[in-house]
Tab-separated table of C-alpha atoms in Angstrom:
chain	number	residue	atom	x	y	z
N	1	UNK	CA	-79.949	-33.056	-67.566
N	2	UNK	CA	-83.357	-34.990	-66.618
N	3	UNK	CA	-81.387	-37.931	-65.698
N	4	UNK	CA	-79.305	-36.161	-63.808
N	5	UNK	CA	-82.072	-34.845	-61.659
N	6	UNK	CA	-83.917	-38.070	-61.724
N	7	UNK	CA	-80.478	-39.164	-59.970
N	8	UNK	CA	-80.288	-36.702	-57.634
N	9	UNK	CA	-83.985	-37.285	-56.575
N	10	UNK	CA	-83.489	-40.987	-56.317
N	11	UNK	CA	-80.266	-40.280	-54.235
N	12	UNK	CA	-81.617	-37.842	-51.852
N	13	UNK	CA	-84.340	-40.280	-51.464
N	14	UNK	CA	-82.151	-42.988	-50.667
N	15	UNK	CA	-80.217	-40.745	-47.769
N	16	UNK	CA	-83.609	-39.817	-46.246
N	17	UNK	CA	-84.448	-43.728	-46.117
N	18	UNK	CA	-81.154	-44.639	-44.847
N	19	UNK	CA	-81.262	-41.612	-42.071
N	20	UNK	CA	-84.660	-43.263	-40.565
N	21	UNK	CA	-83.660	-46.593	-41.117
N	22	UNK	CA	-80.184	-45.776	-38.632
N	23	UNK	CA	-82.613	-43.483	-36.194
N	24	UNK	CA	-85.720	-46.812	-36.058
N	25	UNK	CA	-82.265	-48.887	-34.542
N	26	UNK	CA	-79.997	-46.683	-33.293
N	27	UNK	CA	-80.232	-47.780	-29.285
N	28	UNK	CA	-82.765	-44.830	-27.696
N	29	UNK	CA	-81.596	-42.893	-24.079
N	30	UNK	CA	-83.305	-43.463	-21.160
N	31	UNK	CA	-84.370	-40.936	-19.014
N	32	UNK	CA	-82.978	-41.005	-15.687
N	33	UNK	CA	-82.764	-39.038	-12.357
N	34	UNK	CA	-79.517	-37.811	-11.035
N	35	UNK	CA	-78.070	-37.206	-7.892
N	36	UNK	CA	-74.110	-36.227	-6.952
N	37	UNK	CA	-72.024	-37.494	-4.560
N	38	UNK	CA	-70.232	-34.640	-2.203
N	39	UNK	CA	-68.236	-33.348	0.348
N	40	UNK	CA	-69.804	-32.074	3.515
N	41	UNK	CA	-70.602	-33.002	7.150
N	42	UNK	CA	-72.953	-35.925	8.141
N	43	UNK	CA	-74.301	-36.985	10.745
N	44	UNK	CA	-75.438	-40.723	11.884
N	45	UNK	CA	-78.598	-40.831	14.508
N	46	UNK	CA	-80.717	-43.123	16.560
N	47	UNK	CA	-83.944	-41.886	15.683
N	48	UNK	CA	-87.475	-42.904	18.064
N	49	UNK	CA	-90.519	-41.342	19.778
N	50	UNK	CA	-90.157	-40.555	22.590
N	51	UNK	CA	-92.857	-39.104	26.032
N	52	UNK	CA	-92.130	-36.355	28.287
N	53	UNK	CA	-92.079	-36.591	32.102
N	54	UNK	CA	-92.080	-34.784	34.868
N	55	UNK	CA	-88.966	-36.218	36.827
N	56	UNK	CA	-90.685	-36.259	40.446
N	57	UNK	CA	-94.010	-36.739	40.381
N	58	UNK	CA	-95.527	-36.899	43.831
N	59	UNK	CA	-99.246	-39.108	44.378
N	60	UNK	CA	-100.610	-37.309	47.442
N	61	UNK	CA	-102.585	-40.420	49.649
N	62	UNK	CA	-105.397	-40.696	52.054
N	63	UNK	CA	-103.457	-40.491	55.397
N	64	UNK	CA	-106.800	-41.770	57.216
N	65	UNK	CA	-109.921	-43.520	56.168
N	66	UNK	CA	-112.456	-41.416	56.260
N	67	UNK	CA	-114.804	-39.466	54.447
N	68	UNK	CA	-113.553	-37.350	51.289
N	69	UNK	CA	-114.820	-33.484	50.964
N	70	UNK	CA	-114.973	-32.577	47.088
N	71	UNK	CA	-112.028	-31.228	46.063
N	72	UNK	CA	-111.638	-28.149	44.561
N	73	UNK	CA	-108.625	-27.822	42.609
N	74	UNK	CA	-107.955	-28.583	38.761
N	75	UNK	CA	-105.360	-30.270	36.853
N	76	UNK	CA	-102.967	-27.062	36.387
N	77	UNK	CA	-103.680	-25.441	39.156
N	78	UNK	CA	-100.594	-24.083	41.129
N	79	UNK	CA	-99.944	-25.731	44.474
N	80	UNK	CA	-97.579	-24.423	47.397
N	81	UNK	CA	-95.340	-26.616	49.671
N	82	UNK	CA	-96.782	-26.554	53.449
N	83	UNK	CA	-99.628	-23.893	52.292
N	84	UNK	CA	-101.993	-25.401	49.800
N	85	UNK	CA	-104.719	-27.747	51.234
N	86	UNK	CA	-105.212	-30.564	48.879
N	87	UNK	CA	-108.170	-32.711	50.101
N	88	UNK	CA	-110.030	-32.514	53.297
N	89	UNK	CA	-110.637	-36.053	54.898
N	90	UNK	CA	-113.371	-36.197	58.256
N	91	UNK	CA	-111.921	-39.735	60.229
N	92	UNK	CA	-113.813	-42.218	59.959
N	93	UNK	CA	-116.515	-42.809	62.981
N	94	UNK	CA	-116.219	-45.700	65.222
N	95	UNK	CA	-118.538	-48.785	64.461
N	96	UNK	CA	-121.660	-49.023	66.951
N	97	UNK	CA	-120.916	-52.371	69.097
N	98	UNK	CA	-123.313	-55.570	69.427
N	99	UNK	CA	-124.051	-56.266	73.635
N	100	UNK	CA	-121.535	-58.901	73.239
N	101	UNK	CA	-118.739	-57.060	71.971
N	102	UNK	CA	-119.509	-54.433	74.695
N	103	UNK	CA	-119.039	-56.745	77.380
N	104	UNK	CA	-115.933	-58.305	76.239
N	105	UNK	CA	-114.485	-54.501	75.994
N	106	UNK	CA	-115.775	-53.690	79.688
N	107	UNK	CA	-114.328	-57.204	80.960
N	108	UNK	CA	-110.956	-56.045	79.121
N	109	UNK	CA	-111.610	-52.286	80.533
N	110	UNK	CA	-112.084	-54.218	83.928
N	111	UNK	CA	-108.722	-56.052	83.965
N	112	UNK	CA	-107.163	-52.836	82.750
N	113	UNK	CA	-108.577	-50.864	85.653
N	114	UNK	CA	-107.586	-54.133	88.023
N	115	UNK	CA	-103.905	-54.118	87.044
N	116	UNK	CA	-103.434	-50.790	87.401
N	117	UNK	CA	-104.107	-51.242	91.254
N	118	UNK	CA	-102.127	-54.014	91.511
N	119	UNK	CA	-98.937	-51.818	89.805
N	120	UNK	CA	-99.997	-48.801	92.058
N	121	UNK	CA	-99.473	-51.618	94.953
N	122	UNK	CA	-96.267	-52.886	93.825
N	123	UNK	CA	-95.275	-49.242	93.591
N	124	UNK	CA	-95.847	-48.359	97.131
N	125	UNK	CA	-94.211	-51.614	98.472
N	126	UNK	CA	-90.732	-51.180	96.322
N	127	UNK	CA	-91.205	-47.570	97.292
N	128	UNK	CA	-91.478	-48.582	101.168
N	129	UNK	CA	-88.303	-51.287	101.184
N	130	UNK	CA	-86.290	-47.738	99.199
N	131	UNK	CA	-86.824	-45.979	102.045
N	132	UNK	CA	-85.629	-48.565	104.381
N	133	UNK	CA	-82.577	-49.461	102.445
N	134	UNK	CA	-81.806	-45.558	102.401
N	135	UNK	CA	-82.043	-45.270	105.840
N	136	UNK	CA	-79.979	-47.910	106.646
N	137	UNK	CA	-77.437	-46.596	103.885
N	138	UNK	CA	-77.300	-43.456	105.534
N	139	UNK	CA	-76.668	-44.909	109.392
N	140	UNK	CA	-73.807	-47.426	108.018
N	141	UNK	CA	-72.414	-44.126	106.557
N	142	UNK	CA	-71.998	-42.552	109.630
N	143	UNK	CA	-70.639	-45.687	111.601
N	144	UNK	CA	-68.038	-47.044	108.785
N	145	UNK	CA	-65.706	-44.014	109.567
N	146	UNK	CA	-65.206	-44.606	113.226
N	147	UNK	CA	-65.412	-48.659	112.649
N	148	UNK	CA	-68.475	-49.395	114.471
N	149	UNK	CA	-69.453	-51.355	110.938
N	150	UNK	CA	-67.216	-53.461	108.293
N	151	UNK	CA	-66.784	-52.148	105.069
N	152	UNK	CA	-68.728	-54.807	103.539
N	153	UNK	CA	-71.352	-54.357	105.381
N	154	UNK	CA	-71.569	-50.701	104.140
N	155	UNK	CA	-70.932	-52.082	100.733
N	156	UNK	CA	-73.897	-55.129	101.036
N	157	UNK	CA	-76.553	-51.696	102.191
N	158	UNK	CA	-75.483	-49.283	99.258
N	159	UNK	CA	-76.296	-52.226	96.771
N	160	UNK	CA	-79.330	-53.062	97.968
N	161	UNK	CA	-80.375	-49.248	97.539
N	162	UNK	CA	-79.319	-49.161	94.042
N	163	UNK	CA	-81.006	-52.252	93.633
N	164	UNK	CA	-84.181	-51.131	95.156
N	165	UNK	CA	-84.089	-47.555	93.177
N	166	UNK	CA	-83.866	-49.625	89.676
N	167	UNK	CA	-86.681	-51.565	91.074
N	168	UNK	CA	-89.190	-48.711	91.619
N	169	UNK	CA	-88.161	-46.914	88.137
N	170	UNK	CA	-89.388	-50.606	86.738
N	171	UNK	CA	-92.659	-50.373	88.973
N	172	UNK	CA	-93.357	-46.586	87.836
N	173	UNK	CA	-93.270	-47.429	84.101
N	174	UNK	CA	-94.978	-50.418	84.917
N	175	UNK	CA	-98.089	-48.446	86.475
N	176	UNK	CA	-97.634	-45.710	83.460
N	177	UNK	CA	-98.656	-48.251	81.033
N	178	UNK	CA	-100.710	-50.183	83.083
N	179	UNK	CA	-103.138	-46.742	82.611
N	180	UNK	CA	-102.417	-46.346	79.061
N	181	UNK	CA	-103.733	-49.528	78.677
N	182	UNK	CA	-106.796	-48.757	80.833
N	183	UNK	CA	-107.313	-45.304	78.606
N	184	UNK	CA	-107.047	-47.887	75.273
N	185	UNK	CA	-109.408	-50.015	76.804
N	186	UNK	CA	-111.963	-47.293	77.997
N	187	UNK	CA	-111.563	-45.688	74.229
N	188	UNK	CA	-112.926	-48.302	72.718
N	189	UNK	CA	-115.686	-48.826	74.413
N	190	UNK	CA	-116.407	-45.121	73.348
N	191	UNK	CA	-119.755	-44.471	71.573
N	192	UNK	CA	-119.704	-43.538	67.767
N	193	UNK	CA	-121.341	-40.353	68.349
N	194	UNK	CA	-118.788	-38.926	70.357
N	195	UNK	CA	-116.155	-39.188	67.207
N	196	UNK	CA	-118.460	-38.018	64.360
N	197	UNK	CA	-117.919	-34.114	64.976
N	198	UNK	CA	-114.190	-34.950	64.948
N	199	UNK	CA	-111.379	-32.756	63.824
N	200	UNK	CA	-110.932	-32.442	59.899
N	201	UNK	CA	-107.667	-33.340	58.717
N	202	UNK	CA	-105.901	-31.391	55.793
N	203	UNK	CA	-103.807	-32.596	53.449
N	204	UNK	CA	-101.748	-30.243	52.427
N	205	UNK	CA	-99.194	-29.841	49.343
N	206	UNK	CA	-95.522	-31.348	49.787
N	207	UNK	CA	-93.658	-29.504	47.082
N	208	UNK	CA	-94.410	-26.027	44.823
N	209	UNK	CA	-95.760	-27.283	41.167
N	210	UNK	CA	-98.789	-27.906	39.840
N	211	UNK	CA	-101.745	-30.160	40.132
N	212	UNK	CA	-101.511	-32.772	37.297
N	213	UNK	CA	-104.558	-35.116	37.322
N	214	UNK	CA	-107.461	-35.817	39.897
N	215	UNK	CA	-107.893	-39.548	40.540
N	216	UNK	CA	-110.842	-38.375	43.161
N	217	UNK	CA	-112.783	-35.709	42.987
N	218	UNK	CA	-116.894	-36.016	44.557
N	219	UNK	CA	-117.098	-36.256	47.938
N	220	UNK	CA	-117.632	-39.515	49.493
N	221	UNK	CA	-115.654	-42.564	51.670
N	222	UNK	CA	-112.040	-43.138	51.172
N	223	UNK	CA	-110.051	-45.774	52.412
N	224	UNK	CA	-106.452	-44.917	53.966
N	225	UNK	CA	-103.675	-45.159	51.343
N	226	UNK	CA	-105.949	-44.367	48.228
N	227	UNK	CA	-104.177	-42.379	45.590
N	228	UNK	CA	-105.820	-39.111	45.613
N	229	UNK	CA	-103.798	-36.755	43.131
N	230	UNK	CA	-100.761	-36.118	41.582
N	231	UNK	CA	-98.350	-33.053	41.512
N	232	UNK	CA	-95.206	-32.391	40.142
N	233	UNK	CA	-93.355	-29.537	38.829
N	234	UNK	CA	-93.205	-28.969	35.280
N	235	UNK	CA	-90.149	-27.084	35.489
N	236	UNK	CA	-88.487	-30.481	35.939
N	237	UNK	CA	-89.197	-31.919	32.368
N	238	UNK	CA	-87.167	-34.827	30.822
N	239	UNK	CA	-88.193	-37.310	28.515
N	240	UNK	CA	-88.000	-41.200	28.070
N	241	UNK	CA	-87.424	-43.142	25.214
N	242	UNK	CA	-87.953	-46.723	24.708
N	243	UNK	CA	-84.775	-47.713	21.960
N	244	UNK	CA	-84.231	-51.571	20.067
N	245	UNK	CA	-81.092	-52.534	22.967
N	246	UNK	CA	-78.938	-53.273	19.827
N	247	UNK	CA	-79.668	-49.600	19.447
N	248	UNK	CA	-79.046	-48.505	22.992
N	249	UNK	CA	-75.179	-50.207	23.064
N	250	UNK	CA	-74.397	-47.714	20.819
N	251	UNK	CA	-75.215	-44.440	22.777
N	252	UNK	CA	-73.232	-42.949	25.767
N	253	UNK	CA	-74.089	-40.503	28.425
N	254	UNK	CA	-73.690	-36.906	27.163
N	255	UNK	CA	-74.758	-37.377	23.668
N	256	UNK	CA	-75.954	-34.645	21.680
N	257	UNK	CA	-79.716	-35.527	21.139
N	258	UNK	CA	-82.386	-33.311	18.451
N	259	UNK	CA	-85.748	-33.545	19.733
N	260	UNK	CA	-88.846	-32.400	17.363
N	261	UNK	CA	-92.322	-33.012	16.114
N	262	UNK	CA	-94.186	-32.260	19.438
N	263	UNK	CA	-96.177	-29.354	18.407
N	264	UNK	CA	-93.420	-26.491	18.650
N	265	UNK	CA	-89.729	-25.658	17.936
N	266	UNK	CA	-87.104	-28.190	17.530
N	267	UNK	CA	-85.410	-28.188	20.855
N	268	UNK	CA	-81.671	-29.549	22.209
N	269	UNK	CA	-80.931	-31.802	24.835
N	270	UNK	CA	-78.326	-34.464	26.183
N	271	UNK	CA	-78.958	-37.976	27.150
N	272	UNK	CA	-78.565	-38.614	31.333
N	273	UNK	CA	-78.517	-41.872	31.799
N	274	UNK	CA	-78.951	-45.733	29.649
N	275	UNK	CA	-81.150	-47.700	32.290
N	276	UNK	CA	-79.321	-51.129	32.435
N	277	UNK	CA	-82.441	-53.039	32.767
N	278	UNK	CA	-84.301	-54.021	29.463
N	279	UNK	CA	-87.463	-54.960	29.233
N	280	UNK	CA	-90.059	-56.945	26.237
N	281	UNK	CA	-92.134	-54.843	23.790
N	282	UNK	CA	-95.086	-55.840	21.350
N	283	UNK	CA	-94.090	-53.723	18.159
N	284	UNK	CA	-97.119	-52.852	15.688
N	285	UNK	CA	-96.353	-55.927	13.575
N	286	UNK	CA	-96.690	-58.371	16.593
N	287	UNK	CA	-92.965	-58.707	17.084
N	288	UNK	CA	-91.188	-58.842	20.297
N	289	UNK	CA	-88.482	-57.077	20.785
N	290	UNK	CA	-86.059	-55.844	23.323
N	291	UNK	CA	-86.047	-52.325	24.515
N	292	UNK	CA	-84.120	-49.880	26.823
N	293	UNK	CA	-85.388	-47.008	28.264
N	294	UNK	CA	-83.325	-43.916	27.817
N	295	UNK	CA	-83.566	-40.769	29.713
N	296	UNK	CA	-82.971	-37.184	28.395
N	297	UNK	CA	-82.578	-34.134	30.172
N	298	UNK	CA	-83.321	-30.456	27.739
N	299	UNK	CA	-80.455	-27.841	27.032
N	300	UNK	CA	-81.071	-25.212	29.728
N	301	UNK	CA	-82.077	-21.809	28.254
N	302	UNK	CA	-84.912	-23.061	25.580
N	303	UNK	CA	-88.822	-22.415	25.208
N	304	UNK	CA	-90.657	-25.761	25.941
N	305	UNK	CA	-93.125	-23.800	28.745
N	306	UNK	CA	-96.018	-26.334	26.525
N	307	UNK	CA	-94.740	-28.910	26.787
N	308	UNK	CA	-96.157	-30.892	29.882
N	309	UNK	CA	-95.889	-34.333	31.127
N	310	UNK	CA	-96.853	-37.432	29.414
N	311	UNK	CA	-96.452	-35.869	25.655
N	312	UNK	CA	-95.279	-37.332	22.622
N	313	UNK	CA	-91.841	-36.484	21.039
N	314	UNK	CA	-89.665	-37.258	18.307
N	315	UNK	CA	-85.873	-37.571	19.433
N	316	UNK	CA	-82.884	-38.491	17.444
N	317	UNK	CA	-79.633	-39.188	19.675
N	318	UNK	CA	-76.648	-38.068	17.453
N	319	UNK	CA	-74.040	-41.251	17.696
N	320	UNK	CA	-71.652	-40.351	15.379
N	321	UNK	CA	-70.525	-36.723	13.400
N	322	UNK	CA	-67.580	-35.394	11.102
N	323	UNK	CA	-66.994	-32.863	8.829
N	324	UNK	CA	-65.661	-33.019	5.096
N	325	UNK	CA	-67.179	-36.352	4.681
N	326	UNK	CA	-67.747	-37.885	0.771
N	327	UNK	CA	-71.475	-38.760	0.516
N	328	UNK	CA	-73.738	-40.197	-1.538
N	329	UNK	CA	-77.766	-40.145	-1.368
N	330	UNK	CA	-79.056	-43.812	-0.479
N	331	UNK	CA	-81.433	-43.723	-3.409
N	332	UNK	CA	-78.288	-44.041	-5.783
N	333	UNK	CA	-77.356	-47.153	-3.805
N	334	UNK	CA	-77.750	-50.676	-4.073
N	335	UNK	CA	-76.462	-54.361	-3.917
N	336	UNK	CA	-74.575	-56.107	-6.375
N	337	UNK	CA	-73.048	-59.311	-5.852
N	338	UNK	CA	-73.017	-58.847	-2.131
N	339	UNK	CA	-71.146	-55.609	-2.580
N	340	UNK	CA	-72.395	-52.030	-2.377
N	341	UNK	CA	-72.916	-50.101	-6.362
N	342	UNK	CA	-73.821	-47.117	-8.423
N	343	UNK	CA	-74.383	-46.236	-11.248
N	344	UNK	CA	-72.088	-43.444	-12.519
N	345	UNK	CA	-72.751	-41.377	-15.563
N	346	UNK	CA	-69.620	-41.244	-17.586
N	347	UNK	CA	-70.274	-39.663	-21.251
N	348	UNK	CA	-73.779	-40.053	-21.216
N	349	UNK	CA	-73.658	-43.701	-20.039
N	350	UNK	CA	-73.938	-45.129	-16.769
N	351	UNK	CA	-71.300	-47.474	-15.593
N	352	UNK	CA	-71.284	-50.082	-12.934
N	353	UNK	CA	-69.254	-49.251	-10.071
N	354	UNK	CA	-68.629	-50.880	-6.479
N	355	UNK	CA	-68.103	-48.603	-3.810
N	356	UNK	CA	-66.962	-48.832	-0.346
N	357	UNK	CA	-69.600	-47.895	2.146
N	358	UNK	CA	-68.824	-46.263	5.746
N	359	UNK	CA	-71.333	-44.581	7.984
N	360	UNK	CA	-75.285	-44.758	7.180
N	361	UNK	CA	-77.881	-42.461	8.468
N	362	UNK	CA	-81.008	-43.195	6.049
N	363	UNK	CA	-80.617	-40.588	3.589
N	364	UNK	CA	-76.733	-40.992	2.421
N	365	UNK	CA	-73.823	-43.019	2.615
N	366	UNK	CA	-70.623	-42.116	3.598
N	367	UNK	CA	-68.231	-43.292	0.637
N	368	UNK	CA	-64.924	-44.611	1.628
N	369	UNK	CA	-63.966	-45.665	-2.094
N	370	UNK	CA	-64.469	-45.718	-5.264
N	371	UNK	CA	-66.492	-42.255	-5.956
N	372	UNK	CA	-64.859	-38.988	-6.035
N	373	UNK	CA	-66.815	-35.472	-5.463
N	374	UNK	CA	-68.529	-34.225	-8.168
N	375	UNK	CA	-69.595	-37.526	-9.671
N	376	UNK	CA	-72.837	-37.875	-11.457
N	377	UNK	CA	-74.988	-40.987	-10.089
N	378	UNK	CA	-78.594	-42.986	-11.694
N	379	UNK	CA	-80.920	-42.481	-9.005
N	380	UNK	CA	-82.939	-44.899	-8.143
N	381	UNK	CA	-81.648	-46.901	-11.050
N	382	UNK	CA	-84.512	-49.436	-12.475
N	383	UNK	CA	-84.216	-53.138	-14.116
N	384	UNK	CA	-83.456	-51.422	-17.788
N	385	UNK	CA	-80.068	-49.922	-16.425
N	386	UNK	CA	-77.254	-51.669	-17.295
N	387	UNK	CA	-73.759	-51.178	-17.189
N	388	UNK	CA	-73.221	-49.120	-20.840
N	389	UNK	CA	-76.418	-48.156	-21.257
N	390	UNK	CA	-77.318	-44.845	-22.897
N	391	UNK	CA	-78.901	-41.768	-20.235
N	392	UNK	CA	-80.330	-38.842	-19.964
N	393	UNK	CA	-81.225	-36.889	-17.353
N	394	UNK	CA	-84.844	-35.730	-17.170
N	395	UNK	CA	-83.770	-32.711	-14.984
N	396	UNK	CA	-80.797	-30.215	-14.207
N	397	UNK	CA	-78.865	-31.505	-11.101
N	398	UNK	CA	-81.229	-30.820	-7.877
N	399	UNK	CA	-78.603	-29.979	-5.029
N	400	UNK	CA	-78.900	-32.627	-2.361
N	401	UNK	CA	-79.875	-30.836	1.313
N	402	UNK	CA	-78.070	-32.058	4.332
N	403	UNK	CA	-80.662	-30.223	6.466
N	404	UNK	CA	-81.473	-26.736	7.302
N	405	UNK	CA	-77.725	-25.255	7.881
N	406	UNK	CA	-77.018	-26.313	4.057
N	407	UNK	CA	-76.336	-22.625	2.560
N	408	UNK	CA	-76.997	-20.918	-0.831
N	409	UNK	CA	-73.564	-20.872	-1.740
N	410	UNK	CA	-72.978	-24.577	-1.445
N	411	UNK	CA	-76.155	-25.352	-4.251
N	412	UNK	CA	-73.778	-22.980	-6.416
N	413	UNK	CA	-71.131	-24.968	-6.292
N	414	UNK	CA	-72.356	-28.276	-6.856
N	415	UNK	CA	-74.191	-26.939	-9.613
N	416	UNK	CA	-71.108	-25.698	-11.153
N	417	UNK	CA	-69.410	-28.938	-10.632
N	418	UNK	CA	-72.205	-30.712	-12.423
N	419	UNK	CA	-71.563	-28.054	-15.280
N	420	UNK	CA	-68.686	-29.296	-14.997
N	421	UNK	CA	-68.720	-32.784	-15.070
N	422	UNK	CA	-71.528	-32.492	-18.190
N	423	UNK	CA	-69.822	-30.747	-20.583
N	424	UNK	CA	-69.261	-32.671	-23.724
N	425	UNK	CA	-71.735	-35.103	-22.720
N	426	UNK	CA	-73.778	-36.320	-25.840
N	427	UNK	CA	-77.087	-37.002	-23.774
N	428	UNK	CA	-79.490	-34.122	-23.323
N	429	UNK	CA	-81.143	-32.436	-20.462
N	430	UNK	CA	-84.154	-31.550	-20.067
């Protein structure tokens, strides 16, 4: 009876030894995330920032040189076409002449005042020979009927009438600016003081909108053509956004475009118009690159009254879109032999699999082969992963979001299918 106990002991002993001995190098689980691949809609962008604009903005100019008066108005102020004075300009006063400049302007004055007599006398001389050449017009007239006169002789009289009339129309316009030149010439000799309580000028609005920036404000000279502000109505929003050209080949006219990240609600618009001209940028990293600008017009009916020229914007222009696509998260991607892989989880080991990649947008992959929905995938699978290698999943299934319109009832179900696709597994989770 002892040595059967002693046995017994020895033998139990044995078993406990042997247990450990199979646990110490019996190959150990690793613990993995994991991701599914499914069946929904996707949705490929061009994502980049973007700046808003005001699509006519108007720079309101000195129309004189003169002297500025301050101006009043603020950046947002409202402005009204044909009503709202701008800026107030006084002309500039005429510059005080040397002796000698003076004389040259009164011996220019002079000649002025000397061919106007000498039109005034060509005048009255063409007038004279018109009145003569009527006269005679008239008399041949009366004489051609009865044949006192040839008809060529009437004919030679009447043309040298018309010929006259043309001739004092010439020396009437002649003597008109024969004066004009006379009043130029008498203008500038002019004295300064008799232009420095001139008229102010006002320069008024061209369109409704508001006041955008100041590039003057304090009073003082201003030279004719300088930029004074700019208006624009902010009604008239779009925004501009500078894409890689291998980028822009891609997108048409009338794309759907998401625009977000500028301080308020996501907001909806179409793109207008790919400018055909492209032009060198500097990215952040020093490299050049080639970029289009592309213009954007908002969905009419949505609340962007904040949103003002020149801000910043995030828009993504939506190139491609279909429903009841098979996806997979890019994290549970990656290159193998030049060829696209997973790792599936197949009885609590993950197997090597090649898949056939479609559309990308960043966050998943739209499967063409070799996956089916449902399947369990390593995510981002490390060196130690290997094709047969024990897993275990650290957490349950987390359902994978394909933004906000992903519903409640959709997590349900591809929770069940991982419930699913688990049971009978031999690897735990957590």
């Amino acid at each position: 009876m002892a040595l059967r106990n002693r046995l017994l002991f020895w033998a139990a002993i044995a078993l406990i030894v042997l247990a450990l001995a199979v646990w110490a190098f019996s190959p150990r689980a690793i613990d993995v995330d994991i991701v599914a691949a499914r069946l929904g809609s996707m949705t490929v962008s061009v994502s980049e920032e973007g700046e808003t604009r005001i699509h006519d903005v108007f720079e309101i100019s000195a129309p004189v040189a003169g002297r500025l008066e301050r101006i009043d108005l603020d950046a947002g102020d409202c402005v009204y076409q044909g009503e709202t004075v701008v800026a107030v300009i006084r002309p500039v006063a005429a510059p005080v002449l040397d002796s000698r400049s003076q004389k040259q302007l009164s011996a220019v004055a002079d000649a002025a005042a000397a061919a106007v007599t000498a039109s005034k006398a060509e005048l009255d001389r063409v007038r004279a020979e018109l009145d003569r050449a009527t006269t005679d017009a008239n008399r041949y007239r009366l004489l051609a009927p009865g044949g006192a006169i040839s008809r060529q002789v009437l004919e030679r009289s009447e043309a040298e009438e018309r010929t006259l009339q043309a001739a004092a129309r010439a020396a009437e316009a002649a003597l008109a600016m024969r004066r004009q030149e006379l009043a130029a010439a008498r203008a500038a000799l002019r004295p300064s003081s008799d232009s420095e309580e001139g008229e102010l000028i006002d320069v008024i609005a061209p369109i409704d909108g508001v006041l955008l920036r100041r590039l003057r404000q304090s009073e003082g000279p201003v030279a004719q053509g300088a930029t004074l502000v700019e208006v624009g109505d902010p009604e008239e929003i779009e925004i501009v956004a500078d894409l890689l050209s291998e980028d822009a080949v891609r997108i048409s006219s009338g794309d759907p475009v998401v625009i977000s990240d500028w301080g308020g609600p996501v907001l909806h618009g179409k793109v207008r118009r790919i400018e055909p001209f492209a032009f060198t940028k500097v990215s952040a990293l020093g490299i050049e690159e080639q970029r289009v600008n592309v213009v954007i017009d908002l969905v009419p009916g949505q609340s962007a009254d904040r949103m003002g020229h020149g801000y910043r914007v995030d828009v993504a222009v939506e190139i491609w879109s279909q429903e009841d696509v098979l996806t997979a998260p890019m994290t549970a991607l990656f290159k193998q032999d030049r060829a696209w892989s997973v790792y599936r989880i197949e009885k609590g080991r993950a197997r090597l699999r090649q898949v056939e990649v479609g559309h990308m947008n960043g966050q998943e992959a739209q499967i063409l082969a070799g996956l089916e929905e449902g399947d369990i995938l390593v995510e981002h699978p490390s060196n130690r992963i290997e094709d047969g290698v024990l897993v275990r999943a650290r957490e349950a299934l987390r359902p994978i979001s394909n933004g906000p319109d992903e519903t409640e009832s959709e997590a349900v179900q591809l929770s069940a299918s991982w419930d699913t696709a688990v049971s009978g597994c031999d690897f735990l989770i957590r």
